[in-house]
CSV table of C-alpha atoms in Angstrom, one decimal:
chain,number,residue,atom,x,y,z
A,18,UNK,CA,-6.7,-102.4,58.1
A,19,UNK,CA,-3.9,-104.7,56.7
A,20,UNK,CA,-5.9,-107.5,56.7
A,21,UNK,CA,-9.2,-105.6,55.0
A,22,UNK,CA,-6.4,-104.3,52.5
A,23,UNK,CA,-5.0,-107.3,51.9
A,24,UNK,CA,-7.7,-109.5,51.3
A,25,UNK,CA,-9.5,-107.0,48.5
A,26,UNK,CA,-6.0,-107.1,47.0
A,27,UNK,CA,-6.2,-110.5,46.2
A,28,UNK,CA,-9.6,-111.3,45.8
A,29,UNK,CA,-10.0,-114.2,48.4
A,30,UNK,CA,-9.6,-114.6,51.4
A,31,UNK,CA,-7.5,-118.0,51.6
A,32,UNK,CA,-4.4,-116.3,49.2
A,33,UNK,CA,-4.8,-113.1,51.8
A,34,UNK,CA,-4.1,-115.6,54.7
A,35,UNK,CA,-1.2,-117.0,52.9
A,36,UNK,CA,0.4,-114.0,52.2
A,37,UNK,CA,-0.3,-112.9,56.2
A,38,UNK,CA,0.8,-116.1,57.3
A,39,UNK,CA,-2.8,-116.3,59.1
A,40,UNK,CA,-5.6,-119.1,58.9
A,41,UNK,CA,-8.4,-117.7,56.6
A,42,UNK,CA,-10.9,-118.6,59.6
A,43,UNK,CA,-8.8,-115.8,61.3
A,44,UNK,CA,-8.6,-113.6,58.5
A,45,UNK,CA,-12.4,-113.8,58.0
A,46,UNK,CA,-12.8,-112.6,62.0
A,47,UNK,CA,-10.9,-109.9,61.8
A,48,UNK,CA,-12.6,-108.7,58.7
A,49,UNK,CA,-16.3,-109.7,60.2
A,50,UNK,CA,-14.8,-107.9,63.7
A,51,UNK,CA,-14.1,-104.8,61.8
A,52,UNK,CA,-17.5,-104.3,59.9
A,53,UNK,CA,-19.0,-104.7,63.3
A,54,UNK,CA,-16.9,-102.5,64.9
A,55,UNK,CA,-18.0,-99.9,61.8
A,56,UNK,CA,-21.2,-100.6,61.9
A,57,UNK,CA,-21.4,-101.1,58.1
A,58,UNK,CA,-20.8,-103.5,55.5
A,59,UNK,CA,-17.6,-103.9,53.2
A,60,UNK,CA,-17.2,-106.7,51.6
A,61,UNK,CA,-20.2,-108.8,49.8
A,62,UNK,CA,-18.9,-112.5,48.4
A,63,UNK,CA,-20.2,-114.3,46.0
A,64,UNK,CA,-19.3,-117.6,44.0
A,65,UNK,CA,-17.4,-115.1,41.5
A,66,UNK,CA,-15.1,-113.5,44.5
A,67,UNK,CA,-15.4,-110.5,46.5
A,68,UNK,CA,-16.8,-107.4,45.8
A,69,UNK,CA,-16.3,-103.5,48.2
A,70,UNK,CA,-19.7,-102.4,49.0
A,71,UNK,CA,-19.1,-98.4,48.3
A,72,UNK,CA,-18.7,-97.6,52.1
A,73,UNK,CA,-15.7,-100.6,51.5
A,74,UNK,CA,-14.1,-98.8,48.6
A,75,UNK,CA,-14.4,-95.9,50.7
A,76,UNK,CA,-12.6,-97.5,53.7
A,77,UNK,CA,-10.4,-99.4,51.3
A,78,UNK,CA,-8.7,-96.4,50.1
A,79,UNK,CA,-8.5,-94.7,53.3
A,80,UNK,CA,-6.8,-97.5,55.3
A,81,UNK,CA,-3.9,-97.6,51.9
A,82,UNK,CA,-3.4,-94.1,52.9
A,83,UNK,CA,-3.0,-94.5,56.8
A,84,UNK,CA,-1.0,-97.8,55.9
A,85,UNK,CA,1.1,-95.9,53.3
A,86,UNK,CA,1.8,-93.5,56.2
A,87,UNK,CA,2.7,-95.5,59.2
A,88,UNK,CA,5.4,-97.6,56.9
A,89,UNK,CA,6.6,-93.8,55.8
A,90,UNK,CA,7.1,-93.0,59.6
A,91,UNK,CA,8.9,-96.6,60.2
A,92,UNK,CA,10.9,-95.9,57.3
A,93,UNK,CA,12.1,-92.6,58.5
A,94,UNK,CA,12.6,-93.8,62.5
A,95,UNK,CA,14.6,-96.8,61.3
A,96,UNK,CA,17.1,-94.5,59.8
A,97,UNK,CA,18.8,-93.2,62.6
A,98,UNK,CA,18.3,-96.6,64.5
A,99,UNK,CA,19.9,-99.9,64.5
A,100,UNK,CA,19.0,-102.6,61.9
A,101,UNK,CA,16.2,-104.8,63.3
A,102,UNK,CA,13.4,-106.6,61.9
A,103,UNK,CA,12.9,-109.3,59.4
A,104,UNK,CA,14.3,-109.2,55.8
A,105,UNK,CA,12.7,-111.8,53.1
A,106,UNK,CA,15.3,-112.6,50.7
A,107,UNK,CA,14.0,-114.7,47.3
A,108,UNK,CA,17.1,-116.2,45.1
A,109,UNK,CA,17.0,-119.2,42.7
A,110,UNK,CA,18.7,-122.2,44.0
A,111,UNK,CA,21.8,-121.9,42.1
A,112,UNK,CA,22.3,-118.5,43.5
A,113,UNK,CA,21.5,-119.3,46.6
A,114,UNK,CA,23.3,-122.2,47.4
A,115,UNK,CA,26.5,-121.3,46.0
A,116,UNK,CA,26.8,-117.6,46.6
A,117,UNK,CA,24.1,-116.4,49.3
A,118,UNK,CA,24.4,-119.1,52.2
A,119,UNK,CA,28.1,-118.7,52.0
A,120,UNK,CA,28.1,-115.4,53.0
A,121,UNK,CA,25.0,-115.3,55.5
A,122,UNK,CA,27.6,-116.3,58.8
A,123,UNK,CA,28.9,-112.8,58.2
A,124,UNK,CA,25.9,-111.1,57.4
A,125,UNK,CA,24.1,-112.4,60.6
A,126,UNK,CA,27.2,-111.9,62.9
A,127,UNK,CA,27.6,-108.1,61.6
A,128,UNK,CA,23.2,-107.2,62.0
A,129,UNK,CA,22.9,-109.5,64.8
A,130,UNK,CA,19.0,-107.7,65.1
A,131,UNK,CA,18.4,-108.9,61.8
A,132,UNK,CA,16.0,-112.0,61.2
A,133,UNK,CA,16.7,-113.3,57.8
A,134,UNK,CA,13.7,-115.3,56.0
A,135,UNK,CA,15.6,-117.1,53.4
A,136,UNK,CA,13.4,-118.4,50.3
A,137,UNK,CA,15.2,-120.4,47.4
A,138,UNK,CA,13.1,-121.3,44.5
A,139,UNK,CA,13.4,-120.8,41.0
A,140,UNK,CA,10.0,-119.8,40.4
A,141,UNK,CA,9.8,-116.2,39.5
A,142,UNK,CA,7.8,-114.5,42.6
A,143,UNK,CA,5.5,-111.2,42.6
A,144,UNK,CA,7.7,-109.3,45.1
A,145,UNK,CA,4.8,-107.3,46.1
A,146,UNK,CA,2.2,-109.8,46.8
A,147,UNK,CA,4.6,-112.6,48.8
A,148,UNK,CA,5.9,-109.6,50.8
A,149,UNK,CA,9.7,-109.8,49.7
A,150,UNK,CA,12.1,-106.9,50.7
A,151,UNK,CA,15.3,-108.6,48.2
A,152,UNK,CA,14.7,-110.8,45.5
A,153,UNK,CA,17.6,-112.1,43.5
A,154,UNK,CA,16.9,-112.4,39.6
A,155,UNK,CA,18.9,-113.5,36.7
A,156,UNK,CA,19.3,-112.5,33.1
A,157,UNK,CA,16.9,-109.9,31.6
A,158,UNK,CA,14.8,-107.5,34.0
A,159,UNK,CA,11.1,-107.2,32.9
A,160,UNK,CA,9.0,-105.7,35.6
A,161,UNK,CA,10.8,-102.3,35.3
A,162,UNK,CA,8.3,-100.8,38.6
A,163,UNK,CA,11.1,-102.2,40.5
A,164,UNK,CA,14.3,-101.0,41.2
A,165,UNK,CA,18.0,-103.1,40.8
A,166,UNK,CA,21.4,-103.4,41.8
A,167,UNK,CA,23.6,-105.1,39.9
A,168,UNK,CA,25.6,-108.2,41.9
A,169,UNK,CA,27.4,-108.9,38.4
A,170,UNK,CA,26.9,-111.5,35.5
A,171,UNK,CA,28.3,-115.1,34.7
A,172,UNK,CA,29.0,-116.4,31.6
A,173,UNK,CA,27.5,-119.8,30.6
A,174,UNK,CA,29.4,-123.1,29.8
A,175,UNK,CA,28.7,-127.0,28.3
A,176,UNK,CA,29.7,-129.2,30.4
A,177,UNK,CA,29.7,-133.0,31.2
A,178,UNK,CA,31.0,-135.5,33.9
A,179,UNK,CA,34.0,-137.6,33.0
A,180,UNK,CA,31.9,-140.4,33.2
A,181,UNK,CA,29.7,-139.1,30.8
A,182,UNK,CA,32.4,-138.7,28.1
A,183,UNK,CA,34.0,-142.0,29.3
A,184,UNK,CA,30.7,-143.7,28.3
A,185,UNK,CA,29.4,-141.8,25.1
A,186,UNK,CA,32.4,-139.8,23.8
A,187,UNK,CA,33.9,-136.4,23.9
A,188,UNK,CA,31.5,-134.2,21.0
A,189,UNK,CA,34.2,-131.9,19.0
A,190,UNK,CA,31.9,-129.2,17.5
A,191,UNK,CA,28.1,-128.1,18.5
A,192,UNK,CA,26.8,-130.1,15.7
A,193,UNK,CA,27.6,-133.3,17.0
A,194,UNK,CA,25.2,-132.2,20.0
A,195,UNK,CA,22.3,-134.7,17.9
A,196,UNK,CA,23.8,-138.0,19.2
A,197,UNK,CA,24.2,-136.6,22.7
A,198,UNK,CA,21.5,-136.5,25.6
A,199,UNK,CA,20.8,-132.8,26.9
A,200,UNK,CA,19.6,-131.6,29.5
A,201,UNK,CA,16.9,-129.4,29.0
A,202,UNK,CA,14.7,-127.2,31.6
A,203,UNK,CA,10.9,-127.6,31.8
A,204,UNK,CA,9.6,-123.9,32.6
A,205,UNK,CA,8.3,-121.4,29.7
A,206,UNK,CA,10.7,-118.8,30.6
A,207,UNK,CA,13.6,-120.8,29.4
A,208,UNK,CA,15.0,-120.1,25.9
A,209,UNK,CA,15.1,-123.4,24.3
A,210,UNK,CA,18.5,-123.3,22.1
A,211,UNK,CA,22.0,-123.4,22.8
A,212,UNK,CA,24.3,-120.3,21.3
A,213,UNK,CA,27.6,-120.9,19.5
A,214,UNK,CA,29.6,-119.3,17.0
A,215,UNK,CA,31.6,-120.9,14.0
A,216,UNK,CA,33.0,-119.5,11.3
A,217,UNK,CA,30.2,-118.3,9.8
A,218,UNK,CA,29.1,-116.4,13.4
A,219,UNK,CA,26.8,-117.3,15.4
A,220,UNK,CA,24.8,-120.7,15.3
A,221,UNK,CA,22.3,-121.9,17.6
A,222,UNK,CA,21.4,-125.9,18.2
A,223,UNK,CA,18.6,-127.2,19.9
A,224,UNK,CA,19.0,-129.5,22.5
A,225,UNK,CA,17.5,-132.8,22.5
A,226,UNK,CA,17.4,-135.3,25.5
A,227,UNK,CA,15.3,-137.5,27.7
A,228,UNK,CA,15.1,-135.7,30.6
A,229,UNK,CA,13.4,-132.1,31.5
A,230,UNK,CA,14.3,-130.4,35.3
A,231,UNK,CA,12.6,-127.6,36.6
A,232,UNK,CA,15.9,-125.6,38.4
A,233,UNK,CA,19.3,-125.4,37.8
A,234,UNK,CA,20.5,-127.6,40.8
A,235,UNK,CA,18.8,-130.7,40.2
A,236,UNK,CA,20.5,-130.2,36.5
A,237,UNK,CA,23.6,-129.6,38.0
A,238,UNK,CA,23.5,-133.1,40.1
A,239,UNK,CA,22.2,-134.8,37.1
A,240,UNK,CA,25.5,-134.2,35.0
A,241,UNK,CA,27.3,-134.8,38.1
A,242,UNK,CA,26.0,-138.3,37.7
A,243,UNK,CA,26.2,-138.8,34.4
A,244,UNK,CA,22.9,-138.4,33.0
A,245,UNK,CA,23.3,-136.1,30.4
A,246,UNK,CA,25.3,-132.7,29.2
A,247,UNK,CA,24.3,-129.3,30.5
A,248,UNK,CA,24.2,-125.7,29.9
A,249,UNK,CA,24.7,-123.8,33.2
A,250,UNK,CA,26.2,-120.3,34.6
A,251,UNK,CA,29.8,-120.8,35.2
A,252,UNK,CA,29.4,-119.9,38.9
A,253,UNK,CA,26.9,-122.4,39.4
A,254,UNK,CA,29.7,-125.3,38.2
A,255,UNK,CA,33.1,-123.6,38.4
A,256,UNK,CA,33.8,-125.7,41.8
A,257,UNK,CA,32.9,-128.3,39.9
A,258,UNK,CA,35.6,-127.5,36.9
A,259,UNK,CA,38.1,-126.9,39.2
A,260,UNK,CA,37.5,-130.4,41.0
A,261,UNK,CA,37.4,-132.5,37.7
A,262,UNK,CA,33.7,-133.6,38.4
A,263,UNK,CA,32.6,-131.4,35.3
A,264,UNK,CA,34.0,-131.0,31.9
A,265,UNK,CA,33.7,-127.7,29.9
A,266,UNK,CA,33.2,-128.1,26.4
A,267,UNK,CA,33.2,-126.6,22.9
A,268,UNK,CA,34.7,-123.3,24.5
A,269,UNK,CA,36.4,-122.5,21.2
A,270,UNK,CA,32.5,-122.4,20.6
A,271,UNK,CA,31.6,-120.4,23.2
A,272,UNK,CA,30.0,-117.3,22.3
A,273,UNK,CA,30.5,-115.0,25.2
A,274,UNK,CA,26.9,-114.6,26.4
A,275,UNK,CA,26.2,-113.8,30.1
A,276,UNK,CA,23.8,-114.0,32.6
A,277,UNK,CA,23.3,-110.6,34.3
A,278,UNK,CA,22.0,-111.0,38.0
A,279,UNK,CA,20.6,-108.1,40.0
A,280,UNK,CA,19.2,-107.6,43.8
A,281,UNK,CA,15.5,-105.9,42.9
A,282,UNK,CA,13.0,-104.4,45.7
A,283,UNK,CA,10.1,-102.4,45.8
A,284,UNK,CA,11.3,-98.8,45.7
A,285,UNK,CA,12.6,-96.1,46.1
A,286,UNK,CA,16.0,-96.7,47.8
A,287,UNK,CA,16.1,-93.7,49.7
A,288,UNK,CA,13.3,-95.1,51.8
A,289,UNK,CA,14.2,-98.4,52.4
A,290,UNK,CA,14.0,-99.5,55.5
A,291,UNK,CA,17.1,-99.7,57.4
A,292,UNK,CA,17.0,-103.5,57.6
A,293,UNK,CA,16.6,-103.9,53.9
A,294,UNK,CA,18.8,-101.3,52.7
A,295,UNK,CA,22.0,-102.5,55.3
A,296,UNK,CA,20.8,-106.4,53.6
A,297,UNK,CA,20.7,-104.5,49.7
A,298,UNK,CA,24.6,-103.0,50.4
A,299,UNK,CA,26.3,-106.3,52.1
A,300,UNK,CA,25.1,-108.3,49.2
A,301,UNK,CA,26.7,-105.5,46.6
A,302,UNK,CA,29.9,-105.6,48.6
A,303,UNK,CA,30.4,-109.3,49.3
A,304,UNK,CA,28.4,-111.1,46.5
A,305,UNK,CA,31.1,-112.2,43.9
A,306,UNK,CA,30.6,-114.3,41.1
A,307,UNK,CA,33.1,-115.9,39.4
A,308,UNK,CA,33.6,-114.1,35.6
């Protein structure tokens, strides 16, 4: 029934298998298996897709149900039992690297039943459809089906390597940004300007460069070499700071903005499984990022 469920949910049968970590050839058995076994036909393709024959819409909405109440009746069991089971946590590489892995030592010696699946990207995924219990996300929530807890917010700084300064100069105010190469991300989601305030309140500059990165590490290890200046969350670079490897600048500048990160899941918290929910409250009680 998961299989059948899952593959009219995404409409082929190769994105069901992904998402079931199965081969299609398998997922198309099971599917061919279970219209035998019914004695009836659900599922007609065609070059367009897939399509539920009315005794597979029929079946389709059934199995949700059946579905829907066997992970009820897991839910409720794994309350009163110990944490087991896997947990897929999503979190951008910044976040990940510098305040998840630190801590997951003490998460796995505390749930020692837990099986963590660990995915670091900062591609934005559908929790639903890749099947993640926790998925980390920063700065403004916009699928509001799912519900948040907040781990804190960072504030963001400017910064270059010493290198970098030694080579092109130390800028003294946002304007002189123009003769500088920034570093700029490459995905749509990304606002494209830098905030600052003067004394006329805030200003905004656009950064110019020769040099576009897809996720906040690799920019991170680009002004660690020297490449250019960057715009990061202050917990992804305060070691940094603190070691002298980075340089914060314009912070008379620096207009106070943060970046807001939340734990989100698929809802609602009282029925969490056990696994997730012990996973959801160590990360609210050890996650700390620096203000």
């Amino acid at each position: 029934m998961e299989v059948f469920v899952q593959v009219v949910e995404s409409q082929n049968f190769s994105a069901a298998a992904r998402r079931l970590s199965m081969t299609p050839s398998a997922v198309s058995k099971l599917v061919a298996r279970l219209e035998a076994r019914l004695g009836a036909r659900l599922l007609v393709r065609s070059t367009r897709g897939i399509y539920l024959t009315p005794e597979g819409a029929s079946f389709e909405a059934r199995a949700k149900e059946i579905l829907e109440s066997i992970a009820v009746a897991e839910r409720e069991a794994s309350r009163t039992s110990t944490p087991r089971g896997k947990v897929r946590v999503n979190a951008n590489v910044p976040f990940g690297r510098h305040c998840l892995i630190p801590l997951i030592p003490t998460l796995l010696q505390r749930y020692p039943d837990i099986r963590l699946d660990l995915v670091l990207s900062d591609q934005v995924v559908n929790v639903r459809e890749e099947k993640t219990d926790i998925a980390i996300r920063t700065g403004p929530l916009k699928d509001m089906s799912l519900v948040s807890r907040d781990l804190g917010s960072s504030q963001y700084v400017v910064v270059a390597s010493p290198e970098y300064l030694r080579r092109h100069g130390v800028p003294t105010e946002p304007a002189s940004l123009a003769a500088h190469n920034c570093l700029e991300f490459g995905f749509s989601r990304h606002t494209r300007t830098w905030p600052f305030t003067d004394a006329g309140g805030r200003a905004a500059v656009v950064p110019l460069g020769n040099l576009q990165v897809s996720d906040g590490e690799s920019m991170r290890m680009l002004a660690l070499e020297g490449v250019g200046i960057a715009r990061l969350a202050h917990f992804h670079v305060s070691q940094d700071i603190v070691a002298g490897r980075l340089i914060p600048l314009f912070e008379q500048f620096n207009p106070g903005d943060v970046e807001a990160v939340h734990a989100v899941f698929v809802g609602p918290g009282l029925e969490l499984p056990a696994r997730v929910r012990v996973v959801l409250d160590f990360l609210y009680e050890t996650v700390k990022i620096e203000p």
